[in-house]
Backbone as a ProteinNet text record, in pm:
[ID]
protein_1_A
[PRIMARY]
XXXXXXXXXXXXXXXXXXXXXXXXXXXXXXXXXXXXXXXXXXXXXXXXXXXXXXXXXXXXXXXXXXXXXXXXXXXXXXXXXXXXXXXXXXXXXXXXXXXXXXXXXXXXXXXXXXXXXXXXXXXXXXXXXXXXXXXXXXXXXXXXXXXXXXXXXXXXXXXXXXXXXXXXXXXXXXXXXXXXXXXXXXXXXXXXXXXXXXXXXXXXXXXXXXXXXXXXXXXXXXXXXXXXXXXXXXXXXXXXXXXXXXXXXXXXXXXXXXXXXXXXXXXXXXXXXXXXXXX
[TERTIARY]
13552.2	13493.4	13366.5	13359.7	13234.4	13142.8	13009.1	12881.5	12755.8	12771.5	12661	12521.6	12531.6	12429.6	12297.6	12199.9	12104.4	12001.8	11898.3	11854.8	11731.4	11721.9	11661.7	11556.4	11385.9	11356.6	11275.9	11272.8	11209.5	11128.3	11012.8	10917.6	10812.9	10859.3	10833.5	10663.6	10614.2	10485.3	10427.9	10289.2	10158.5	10112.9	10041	9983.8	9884.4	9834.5	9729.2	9808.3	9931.9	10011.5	10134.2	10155.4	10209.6	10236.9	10102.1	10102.2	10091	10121.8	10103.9	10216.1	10172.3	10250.3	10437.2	10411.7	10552.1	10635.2	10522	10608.4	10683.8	10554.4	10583.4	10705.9	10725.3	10820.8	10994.3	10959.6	11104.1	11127.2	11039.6	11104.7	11133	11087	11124.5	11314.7	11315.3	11378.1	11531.1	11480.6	11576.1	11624.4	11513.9	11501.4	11614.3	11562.8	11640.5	11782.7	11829.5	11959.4	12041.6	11996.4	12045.3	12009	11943.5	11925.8	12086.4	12079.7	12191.4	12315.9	12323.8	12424.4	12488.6	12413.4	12384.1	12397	12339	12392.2	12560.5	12596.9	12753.4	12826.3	12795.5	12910.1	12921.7	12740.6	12742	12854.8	12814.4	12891.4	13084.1	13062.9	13238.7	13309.9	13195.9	13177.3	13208.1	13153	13110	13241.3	13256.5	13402.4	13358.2	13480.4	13479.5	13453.4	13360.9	13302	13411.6	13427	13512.3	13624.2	13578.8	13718.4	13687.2	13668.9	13718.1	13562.3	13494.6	13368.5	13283.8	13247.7	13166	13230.4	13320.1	13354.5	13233.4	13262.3	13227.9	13054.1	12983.8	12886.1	12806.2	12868	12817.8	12838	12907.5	12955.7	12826.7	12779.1	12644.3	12597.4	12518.8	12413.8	12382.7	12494.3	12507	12448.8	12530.2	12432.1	12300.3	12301.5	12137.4	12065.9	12079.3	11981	11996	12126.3	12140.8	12073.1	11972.5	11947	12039.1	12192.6	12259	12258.3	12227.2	12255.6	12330.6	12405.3	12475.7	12409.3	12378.3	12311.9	12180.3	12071.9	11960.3	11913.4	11803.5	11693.6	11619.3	11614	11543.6	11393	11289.3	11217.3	11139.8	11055	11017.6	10879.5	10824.8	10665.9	10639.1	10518.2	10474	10405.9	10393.7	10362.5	10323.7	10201.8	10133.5	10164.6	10272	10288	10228.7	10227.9	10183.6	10199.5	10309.9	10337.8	10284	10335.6	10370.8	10401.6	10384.7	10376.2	10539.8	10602.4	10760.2	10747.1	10879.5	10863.1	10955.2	10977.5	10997.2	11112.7	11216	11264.3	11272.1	11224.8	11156.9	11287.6	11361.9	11440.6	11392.9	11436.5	11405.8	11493.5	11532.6	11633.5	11646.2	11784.7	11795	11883.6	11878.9	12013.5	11880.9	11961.9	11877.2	11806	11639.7	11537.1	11539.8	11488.7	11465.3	11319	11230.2	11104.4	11065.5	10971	10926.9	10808.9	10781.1	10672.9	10709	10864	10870.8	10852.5	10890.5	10874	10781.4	10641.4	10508.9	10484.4	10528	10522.6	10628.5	10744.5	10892.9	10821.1	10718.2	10720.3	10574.3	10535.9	10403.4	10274.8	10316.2	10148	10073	10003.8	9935.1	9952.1	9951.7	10006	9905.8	10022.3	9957.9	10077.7	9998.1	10053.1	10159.1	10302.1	10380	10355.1	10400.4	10376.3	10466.5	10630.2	10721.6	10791.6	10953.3	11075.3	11083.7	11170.5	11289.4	11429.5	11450	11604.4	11658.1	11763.5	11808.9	11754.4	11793	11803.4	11605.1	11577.5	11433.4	11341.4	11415.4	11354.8	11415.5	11516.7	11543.8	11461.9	11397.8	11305.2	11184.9	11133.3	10997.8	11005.4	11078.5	11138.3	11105	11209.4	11194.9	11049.7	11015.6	10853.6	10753.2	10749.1	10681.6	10770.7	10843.5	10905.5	10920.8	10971.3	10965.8	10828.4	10841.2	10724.4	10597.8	10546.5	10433.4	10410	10494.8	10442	10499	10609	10656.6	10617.9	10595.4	10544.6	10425.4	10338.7	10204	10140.3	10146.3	10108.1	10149.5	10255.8	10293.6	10216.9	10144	10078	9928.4	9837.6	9756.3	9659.4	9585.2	9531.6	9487.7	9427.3	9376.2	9478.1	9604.9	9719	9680	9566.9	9559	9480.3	9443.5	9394.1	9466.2	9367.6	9436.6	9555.2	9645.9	9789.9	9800.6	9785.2	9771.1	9665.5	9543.9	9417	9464.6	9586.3	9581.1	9741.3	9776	9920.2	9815.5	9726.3	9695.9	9616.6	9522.2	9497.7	9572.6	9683.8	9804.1	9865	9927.4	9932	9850.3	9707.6	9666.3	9579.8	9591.5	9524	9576.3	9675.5	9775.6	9881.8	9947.4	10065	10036.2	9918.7	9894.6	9813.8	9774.9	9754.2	9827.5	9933.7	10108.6	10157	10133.6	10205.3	10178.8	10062.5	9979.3	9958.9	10051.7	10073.6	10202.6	10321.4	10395.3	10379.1	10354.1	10361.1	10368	10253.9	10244.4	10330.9	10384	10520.9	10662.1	10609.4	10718.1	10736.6	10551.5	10564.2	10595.4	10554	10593.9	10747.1	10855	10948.1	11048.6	10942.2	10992.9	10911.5	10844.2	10853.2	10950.4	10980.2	11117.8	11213.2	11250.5	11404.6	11370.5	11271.5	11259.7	11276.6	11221.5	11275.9	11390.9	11448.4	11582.4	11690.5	11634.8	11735.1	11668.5	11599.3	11618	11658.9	11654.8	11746.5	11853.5	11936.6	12102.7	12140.6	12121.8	12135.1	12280.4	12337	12489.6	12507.7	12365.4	12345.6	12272.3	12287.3	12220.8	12090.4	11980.5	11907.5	11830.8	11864.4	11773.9	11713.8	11836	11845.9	11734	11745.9	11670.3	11505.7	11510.4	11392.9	11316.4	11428.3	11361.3	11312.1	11409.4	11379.8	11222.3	11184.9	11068.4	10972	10981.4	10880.7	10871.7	10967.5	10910.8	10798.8	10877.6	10753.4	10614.9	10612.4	10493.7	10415.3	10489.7	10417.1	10366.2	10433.3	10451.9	10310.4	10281.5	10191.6	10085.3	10100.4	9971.7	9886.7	9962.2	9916.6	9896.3	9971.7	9923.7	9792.8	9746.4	9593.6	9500	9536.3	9440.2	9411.9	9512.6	9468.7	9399.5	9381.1	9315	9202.7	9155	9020	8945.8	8790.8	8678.3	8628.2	8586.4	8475.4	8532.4	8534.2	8588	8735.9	8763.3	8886.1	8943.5	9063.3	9092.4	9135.9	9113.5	9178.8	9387.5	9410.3	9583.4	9593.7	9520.8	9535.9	9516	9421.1	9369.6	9517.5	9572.1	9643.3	9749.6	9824	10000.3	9947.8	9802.7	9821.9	9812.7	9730	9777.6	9893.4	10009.1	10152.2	10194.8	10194.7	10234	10182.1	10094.2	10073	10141.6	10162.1	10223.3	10384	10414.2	10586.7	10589.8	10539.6	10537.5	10507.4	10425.1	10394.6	10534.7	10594.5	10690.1	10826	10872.5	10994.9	10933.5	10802.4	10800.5	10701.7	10674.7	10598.6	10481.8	10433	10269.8	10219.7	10228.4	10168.2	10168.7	10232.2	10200.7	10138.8	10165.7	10082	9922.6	9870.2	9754.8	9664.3	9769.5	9736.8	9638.4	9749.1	9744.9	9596.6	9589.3	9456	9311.9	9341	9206.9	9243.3	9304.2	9284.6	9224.4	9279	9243.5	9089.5	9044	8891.7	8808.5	8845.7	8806	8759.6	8899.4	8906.6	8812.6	8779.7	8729.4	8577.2	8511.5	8386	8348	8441.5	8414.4	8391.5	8426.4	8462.9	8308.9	8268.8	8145	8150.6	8241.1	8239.3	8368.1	8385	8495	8441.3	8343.6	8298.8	8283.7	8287.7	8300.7	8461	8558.6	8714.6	8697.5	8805.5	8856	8948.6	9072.4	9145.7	9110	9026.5	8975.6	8943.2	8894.7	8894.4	8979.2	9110.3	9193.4	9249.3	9208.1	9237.1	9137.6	8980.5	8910.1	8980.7	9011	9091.9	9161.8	9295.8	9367	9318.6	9261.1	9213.3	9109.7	9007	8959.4	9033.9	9135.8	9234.3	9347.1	9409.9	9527.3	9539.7	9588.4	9555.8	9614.9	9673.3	9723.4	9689.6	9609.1	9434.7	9350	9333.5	9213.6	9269.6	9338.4	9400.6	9465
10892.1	10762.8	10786.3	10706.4	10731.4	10674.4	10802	10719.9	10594.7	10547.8	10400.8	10429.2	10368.7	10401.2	10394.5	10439.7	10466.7	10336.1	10309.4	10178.2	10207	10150.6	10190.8	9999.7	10010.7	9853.2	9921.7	9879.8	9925	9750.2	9784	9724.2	9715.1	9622.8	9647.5	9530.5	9520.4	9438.3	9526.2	9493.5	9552.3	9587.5	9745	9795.6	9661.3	9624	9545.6	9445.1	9351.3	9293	9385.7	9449.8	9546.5	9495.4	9439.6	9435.7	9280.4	9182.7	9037.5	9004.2	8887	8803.1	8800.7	8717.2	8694.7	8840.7	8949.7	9069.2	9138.4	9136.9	9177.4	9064.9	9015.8	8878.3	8960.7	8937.2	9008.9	9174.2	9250.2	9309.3	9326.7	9261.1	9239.2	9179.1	9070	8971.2	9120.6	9158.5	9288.5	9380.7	9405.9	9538.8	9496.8	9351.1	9296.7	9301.3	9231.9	9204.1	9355.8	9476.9	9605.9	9672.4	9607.2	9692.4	9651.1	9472.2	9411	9484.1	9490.1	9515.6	9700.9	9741.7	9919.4	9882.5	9797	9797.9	9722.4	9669.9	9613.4	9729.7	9821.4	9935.8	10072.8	10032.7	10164.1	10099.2	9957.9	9919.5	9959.4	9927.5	9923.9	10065.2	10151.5	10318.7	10417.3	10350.4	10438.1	10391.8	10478.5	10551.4	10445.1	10429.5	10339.4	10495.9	10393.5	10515.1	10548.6	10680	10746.7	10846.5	10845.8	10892.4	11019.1	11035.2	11179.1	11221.2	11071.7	11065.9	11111.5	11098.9	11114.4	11269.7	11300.4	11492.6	11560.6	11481.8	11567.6	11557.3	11401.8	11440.2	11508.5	11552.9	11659.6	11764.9	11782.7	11915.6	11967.6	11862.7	11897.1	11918.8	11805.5	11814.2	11978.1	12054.6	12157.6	12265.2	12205.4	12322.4	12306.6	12208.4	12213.9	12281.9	12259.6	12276.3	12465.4	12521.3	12668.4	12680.3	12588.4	12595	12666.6	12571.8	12619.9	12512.3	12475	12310.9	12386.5	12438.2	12410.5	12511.4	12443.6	12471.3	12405.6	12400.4	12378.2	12504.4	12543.3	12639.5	12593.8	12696	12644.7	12776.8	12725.3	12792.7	12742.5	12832.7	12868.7	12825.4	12708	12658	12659.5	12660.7	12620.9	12512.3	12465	12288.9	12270.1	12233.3	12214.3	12090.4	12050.8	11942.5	11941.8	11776.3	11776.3	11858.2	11899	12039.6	12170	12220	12351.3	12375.2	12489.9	12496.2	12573	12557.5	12589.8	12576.9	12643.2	12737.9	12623	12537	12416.5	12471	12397.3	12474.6	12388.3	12382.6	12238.2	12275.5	12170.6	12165.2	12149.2	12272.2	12194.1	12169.5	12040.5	12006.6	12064.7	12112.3	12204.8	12078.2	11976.7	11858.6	11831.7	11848.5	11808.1	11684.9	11718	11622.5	11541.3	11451.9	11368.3	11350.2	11326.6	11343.1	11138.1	11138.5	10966.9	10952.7	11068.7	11050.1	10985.4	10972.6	10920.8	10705.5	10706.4	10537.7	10478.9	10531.7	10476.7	10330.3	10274	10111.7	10039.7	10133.9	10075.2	10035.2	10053.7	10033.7	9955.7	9913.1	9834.9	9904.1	10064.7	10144.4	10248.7	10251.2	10271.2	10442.4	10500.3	10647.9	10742	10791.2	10946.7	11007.4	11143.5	11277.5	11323.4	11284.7	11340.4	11417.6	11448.5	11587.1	11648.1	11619	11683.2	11601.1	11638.9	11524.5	11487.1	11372.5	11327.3	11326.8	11327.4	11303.5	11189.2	11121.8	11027.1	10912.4	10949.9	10956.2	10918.4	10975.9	10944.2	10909.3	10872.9	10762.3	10638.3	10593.2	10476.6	10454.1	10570.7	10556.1	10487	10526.2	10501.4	10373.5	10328.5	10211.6	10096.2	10106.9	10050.2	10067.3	10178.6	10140.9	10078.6	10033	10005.2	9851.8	9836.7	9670.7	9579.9	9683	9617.1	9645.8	9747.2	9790	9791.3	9781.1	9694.3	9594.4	9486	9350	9290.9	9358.5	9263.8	9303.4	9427	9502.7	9522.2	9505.1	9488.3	9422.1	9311.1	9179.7	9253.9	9285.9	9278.4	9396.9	9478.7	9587.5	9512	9454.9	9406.5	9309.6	9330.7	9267.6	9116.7	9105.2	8966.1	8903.8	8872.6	8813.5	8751.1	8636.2	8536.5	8584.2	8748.7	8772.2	8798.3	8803.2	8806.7	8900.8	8861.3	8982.5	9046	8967.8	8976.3	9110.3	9045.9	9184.1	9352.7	9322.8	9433.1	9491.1	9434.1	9521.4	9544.8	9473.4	9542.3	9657.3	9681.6	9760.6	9907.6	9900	9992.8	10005.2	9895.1	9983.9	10039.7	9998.8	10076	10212.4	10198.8	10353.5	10458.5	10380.3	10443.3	10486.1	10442	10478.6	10636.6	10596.8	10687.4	10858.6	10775.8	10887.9	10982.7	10918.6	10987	11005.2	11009	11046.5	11207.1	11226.2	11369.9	11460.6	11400	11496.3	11516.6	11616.6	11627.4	11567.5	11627	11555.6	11455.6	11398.2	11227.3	11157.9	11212	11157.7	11114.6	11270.4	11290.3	11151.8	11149.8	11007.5	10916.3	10862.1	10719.9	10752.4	10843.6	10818.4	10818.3	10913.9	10874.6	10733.2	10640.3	10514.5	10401.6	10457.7	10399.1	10438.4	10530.7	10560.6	10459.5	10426.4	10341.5	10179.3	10212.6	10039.6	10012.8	10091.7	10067.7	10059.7	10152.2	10169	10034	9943.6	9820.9	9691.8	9764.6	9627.5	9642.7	9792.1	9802.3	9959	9850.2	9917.1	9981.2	9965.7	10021.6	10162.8	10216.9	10319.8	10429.9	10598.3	10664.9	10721.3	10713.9	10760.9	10819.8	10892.8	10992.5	11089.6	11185.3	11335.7	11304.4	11213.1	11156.3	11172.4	11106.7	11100.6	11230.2	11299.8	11431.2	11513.3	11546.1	11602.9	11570.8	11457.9	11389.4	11430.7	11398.6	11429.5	11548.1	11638.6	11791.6	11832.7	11762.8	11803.1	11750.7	11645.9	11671.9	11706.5	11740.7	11794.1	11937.4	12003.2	12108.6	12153.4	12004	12000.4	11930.5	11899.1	11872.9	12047.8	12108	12212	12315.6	12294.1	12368.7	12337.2	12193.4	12142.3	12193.9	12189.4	12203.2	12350.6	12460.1	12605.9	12632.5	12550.2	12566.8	12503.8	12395	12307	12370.7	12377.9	12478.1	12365.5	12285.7	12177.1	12030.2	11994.7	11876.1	11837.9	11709	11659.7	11553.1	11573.7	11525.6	11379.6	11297.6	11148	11178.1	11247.7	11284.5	11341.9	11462	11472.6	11375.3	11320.2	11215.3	11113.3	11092.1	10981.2	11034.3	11138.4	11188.5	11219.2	11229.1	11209.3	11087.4	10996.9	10838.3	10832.6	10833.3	10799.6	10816.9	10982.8	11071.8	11000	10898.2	10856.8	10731.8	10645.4	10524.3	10576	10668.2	10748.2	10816.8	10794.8	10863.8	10727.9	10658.5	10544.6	10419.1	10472.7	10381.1	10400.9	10530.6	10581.9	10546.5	10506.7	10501.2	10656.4	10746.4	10872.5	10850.5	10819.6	10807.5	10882.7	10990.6	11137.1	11191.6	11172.8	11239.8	11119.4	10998.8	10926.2	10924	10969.4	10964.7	11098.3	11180.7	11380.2	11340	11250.8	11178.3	11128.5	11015.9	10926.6	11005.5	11102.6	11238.2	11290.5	11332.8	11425.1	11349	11234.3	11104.2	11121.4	11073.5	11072.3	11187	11296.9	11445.1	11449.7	11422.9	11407.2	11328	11214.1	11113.1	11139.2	11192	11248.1	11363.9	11456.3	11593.3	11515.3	11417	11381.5	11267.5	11241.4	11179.3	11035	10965.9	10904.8	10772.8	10691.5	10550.1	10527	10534.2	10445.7	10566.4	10698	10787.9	10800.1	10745.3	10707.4	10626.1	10707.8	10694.8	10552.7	10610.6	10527	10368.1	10369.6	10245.5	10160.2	10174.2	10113.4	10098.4	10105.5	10133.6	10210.9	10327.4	10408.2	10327.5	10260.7	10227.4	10079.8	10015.9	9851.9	9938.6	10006.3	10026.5	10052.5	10176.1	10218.4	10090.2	10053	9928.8	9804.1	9770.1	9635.3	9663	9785.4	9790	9857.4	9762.3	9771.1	9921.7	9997.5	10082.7	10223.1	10159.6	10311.4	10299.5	10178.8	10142.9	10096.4	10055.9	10022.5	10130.8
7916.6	7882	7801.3	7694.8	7567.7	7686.7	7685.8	7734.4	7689.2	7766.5	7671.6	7597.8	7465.3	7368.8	7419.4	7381.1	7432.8	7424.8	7502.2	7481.5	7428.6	7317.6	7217.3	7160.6	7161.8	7111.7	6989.4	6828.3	6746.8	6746.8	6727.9	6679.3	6577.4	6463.6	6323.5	6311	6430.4	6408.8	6371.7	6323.8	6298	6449	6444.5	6603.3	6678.1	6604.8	6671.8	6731.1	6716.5	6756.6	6849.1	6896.4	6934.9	7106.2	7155.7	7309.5	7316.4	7210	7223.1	7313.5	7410	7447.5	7444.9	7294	7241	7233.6	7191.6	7205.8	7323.7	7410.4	7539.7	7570	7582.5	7636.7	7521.8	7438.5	7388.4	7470.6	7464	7503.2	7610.9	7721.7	7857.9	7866.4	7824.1	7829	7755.9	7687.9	7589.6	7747	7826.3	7927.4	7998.5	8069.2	8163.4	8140	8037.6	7988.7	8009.6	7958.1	7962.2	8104.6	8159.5	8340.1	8421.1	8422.3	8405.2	8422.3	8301.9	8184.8	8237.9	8295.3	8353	8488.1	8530	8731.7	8710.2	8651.1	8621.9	8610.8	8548.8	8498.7	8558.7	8627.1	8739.7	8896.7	8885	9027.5	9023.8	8881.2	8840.6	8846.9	8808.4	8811.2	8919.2	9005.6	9160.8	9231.2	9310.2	9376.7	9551.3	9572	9760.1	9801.3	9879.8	9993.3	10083.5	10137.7	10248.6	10083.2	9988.8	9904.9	9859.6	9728.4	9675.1	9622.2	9581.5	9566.5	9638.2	9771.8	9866.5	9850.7	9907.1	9932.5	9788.4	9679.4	9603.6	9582	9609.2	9616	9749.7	9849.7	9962.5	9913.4	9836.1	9830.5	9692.6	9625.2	9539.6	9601.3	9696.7	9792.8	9846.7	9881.1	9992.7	9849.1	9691.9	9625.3	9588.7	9566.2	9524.2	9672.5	9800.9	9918.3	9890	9821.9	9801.5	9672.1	9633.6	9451.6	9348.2	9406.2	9317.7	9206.1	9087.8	9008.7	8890.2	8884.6	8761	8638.7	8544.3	8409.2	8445.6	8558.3	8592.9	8606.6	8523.9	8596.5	8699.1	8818.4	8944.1	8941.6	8979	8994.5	9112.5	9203.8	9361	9355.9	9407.7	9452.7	9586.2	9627.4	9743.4	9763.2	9871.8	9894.3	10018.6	10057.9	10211.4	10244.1	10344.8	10424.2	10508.5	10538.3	10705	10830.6	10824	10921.2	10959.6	10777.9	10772.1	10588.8	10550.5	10423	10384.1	10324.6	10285.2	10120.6	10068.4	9976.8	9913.7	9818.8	9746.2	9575.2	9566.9	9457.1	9360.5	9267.9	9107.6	9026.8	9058.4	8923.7	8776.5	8711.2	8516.4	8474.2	8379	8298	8239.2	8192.3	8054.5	7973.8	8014	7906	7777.6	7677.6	7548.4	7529.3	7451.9	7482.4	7329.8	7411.2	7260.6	7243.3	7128.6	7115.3	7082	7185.3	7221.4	7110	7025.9	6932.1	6802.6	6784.8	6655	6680.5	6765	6800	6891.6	6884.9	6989.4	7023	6879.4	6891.9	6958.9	6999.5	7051	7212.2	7285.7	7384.9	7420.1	7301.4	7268.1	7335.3	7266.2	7288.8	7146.8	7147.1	7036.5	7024.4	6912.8	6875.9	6993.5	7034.6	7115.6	7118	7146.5	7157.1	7287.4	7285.3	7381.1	7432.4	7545.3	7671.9	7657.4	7557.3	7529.8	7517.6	7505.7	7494	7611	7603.6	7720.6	7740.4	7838.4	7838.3	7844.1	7797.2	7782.6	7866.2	8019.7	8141.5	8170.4	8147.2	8102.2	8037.5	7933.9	7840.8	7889.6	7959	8028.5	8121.7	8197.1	8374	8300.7	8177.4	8093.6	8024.3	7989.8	7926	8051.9	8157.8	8273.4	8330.5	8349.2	8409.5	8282.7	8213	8092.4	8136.3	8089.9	8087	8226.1	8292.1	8449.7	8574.2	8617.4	8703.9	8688.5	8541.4	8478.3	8548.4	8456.3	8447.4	8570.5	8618.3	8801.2	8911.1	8892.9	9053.3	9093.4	9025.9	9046.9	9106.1	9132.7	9187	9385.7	9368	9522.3	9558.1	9536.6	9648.7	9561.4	9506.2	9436.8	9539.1	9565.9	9635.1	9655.9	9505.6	9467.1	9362.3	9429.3	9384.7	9266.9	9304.9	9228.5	9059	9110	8967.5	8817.5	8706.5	8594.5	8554.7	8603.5	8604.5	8431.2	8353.6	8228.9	8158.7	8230	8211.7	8266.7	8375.7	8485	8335.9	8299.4	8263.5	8114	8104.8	7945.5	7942.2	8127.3	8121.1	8101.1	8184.8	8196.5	8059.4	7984.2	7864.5	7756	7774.3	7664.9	7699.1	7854.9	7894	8011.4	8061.6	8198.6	8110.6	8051.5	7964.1	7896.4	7761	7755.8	7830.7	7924.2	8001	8055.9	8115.3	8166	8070.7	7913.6	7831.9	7812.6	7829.7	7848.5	7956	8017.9	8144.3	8201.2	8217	8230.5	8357.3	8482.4	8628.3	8648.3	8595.6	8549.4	8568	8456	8399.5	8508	8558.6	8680.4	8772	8791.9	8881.5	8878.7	8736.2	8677.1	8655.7	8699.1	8671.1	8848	8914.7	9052.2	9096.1	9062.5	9100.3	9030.2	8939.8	8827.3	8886.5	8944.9	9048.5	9172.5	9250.5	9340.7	9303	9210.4	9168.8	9144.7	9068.3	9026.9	9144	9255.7	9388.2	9423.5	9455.3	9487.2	9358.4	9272.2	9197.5	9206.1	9218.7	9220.9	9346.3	9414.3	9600.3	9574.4	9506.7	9495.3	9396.1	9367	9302.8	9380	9371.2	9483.4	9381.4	9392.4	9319	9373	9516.7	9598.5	9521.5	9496.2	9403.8	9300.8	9215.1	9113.7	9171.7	9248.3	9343.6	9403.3	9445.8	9487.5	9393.7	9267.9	9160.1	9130	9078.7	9006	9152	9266.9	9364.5	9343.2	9358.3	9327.1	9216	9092.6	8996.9	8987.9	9005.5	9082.5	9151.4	9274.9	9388.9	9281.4	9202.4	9127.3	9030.4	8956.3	8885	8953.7	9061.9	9084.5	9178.6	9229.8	9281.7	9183	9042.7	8957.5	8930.4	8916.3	8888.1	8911.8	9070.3	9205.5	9202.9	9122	9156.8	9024.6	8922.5	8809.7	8776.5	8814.7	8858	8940	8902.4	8973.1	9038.3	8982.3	9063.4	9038.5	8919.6	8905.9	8896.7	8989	8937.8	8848.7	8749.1	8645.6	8682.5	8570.8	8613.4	8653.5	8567.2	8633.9	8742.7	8809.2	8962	9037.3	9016.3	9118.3	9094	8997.2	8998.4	9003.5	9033.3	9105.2	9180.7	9291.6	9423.2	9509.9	9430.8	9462.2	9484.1	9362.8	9365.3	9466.6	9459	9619.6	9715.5	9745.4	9883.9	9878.2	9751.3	9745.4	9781.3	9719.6	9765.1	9909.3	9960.8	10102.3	10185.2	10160.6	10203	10246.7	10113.3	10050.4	10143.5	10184	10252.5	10419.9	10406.2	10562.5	10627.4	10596	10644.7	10608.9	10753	10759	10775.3	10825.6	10860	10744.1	10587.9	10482.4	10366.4	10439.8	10359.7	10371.8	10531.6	10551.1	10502.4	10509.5	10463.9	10337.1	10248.9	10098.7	10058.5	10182.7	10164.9	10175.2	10269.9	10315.8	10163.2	10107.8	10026.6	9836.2	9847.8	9744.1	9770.5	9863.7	9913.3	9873.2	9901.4	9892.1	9757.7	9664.8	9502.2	9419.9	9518	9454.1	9466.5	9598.9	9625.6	9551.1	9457.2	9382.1	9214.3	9244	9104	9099.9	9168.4	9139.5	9219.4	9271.1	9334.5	9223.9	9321.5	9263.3	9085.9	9097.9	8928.6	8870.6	8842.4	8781.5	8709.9	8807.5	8748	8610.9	8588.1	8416.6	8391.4	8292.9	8268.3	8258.9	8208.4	8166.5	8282.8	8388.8	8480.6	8602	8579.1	8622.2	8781.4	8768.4	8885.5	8961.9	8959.1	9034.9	9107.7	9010.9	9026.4	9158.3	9115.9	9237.7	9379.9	9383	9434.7	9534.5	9510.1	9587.1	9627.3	9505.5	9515.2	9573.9	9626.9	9695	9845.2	9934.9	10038.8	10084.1	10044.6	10115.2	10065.6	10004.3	9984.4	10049.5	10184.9	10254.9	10383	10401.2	10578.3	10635.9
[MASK]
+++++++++++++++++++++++++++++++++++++++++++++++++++++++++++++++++++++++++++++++++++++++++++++++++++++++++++++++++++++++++++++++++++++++++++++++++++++++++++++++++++++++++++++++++++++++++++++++++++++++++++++++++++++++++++++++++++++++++++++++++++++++++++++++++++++++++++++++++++++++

């Protein structure tokens, strides 16, 4: 079966019009229609449970836990849990990348410098967190509901976007909170694996950070260990969501304190406005 074309929005405004209204609104209204349009064909796709399907995805499962994946390079990290510290295996894609630098305006953000290509597969997770998890999900962990939702997504695209554009890990995150969303818009899809993958790399790059930072910490550590506490938070594990919150604090006291945060304001907004950096 031919695989579905890639979802692709070119935007021929002028940059300064780029993040307007009317724009943002097309390409939402574009996102939706093709999320749609992708939970229909994944539902039509996926095999009745108890069949030939399920045998075969255990029978992945059992390789990846042997880091066996295929045509995946696996390489060996370490990672301090709540527990006990265990030896972690980071999948890398080897499926061919595509480079997000030739179309900056396709996602209404102003020219920067990629962290590398994507994969198909991941330029859809980026697409979706840019069109959906922006402008809809915010509000619900947000404290002051009633505030300017408008101010809060323009902050995100013109200085969160690019920020995760410059950091591979980053990236990772904003794409393991794009597998979580998507597993609640189309519950009939498994997007664990997806999930674990992207948690790994992060966990990956952020301990790479942490062994390369002398004194200060960067606005991207500090912010894939937020995530990491919002993703731990999120499955329900409080014992690694709280590990999370001690160690956010730690970060945030080396770094000069809340108003020393970057990203345009941003990491601080969260950070004070969302309840589950403070309860």
């Amino acid at each position: 079966m031919d695989r579905p074309a890639a979802l692709h929005f070119i935007n021929t405004t002028h940059p300064g019009d780029a993040t307007t209204s009317s724009s943002l609104s097309q390409i939402r209204s574009h996102a939706q229609k093709e999320i749609r349009l992708r939970a229909r064909r994944l539902r039509k796709a996926a095999p009745p449970q108890g069949k030939k399907g399920d045998t075969k995805r255990i029978e992945q499962l059992k390789q990846n836990t042997d880091g066996k994946r295929g045509d995946t390079a696996v390489s060996s990290i370490n990672i301090t849990s709540s527990n006990s510290q265990e030896a972690v295996e980071e999948p890398t894609s080897t499926v061919p990348s595509m480079a997000l630098s030739r179309s900056p305006q396709a996602i209404g953000l102003s020219s920067v410098a990629p962290c590398g290509g994507f994969s198909e597969k991941e330029g859809f997770l980026l697409l979706h967190y840019v069109n959906y998890v922006i402008p809809f999900s915010n509000g619900s962990c947000h404290k002051n509901r009633n505030s300017s939702s408008r101010w809060l997504i323009d902050l995100q695209l013109k200085h969160w976007i690019p920020l995760a554009l410059s950091d591979r890990g980053l990236m990772a995150a904003l794409f393991l909170q794009s597998c979580h969303s998507l597993g609640v818009l189309n519950p009939h899809q498994d997007y664990a694996d997806m999930s674990t993958k992207y948690r790994l790399q992060c966990i990956q790059s952020t301990n790479a950070s942490l062994a390369t930072t002398a004194t200060q910490m960067s606005d991207a550590t500090i912010a894939k260990v937020m995530i990491m506490a919002i993703d731990e938070f999120t499955i329900g594990n409080v014992d690694a969501w709280r590990a999370h919150l001690a160690a956010i604090t730690w970060m945030i006291e080396r770094r000069g304190g809340v108003d020393a945060l970057g990203v345009g304001g941003f990491l601080k907004e969260v950070i004070v406005n969302t309840p589950i950096f403070y309860e």
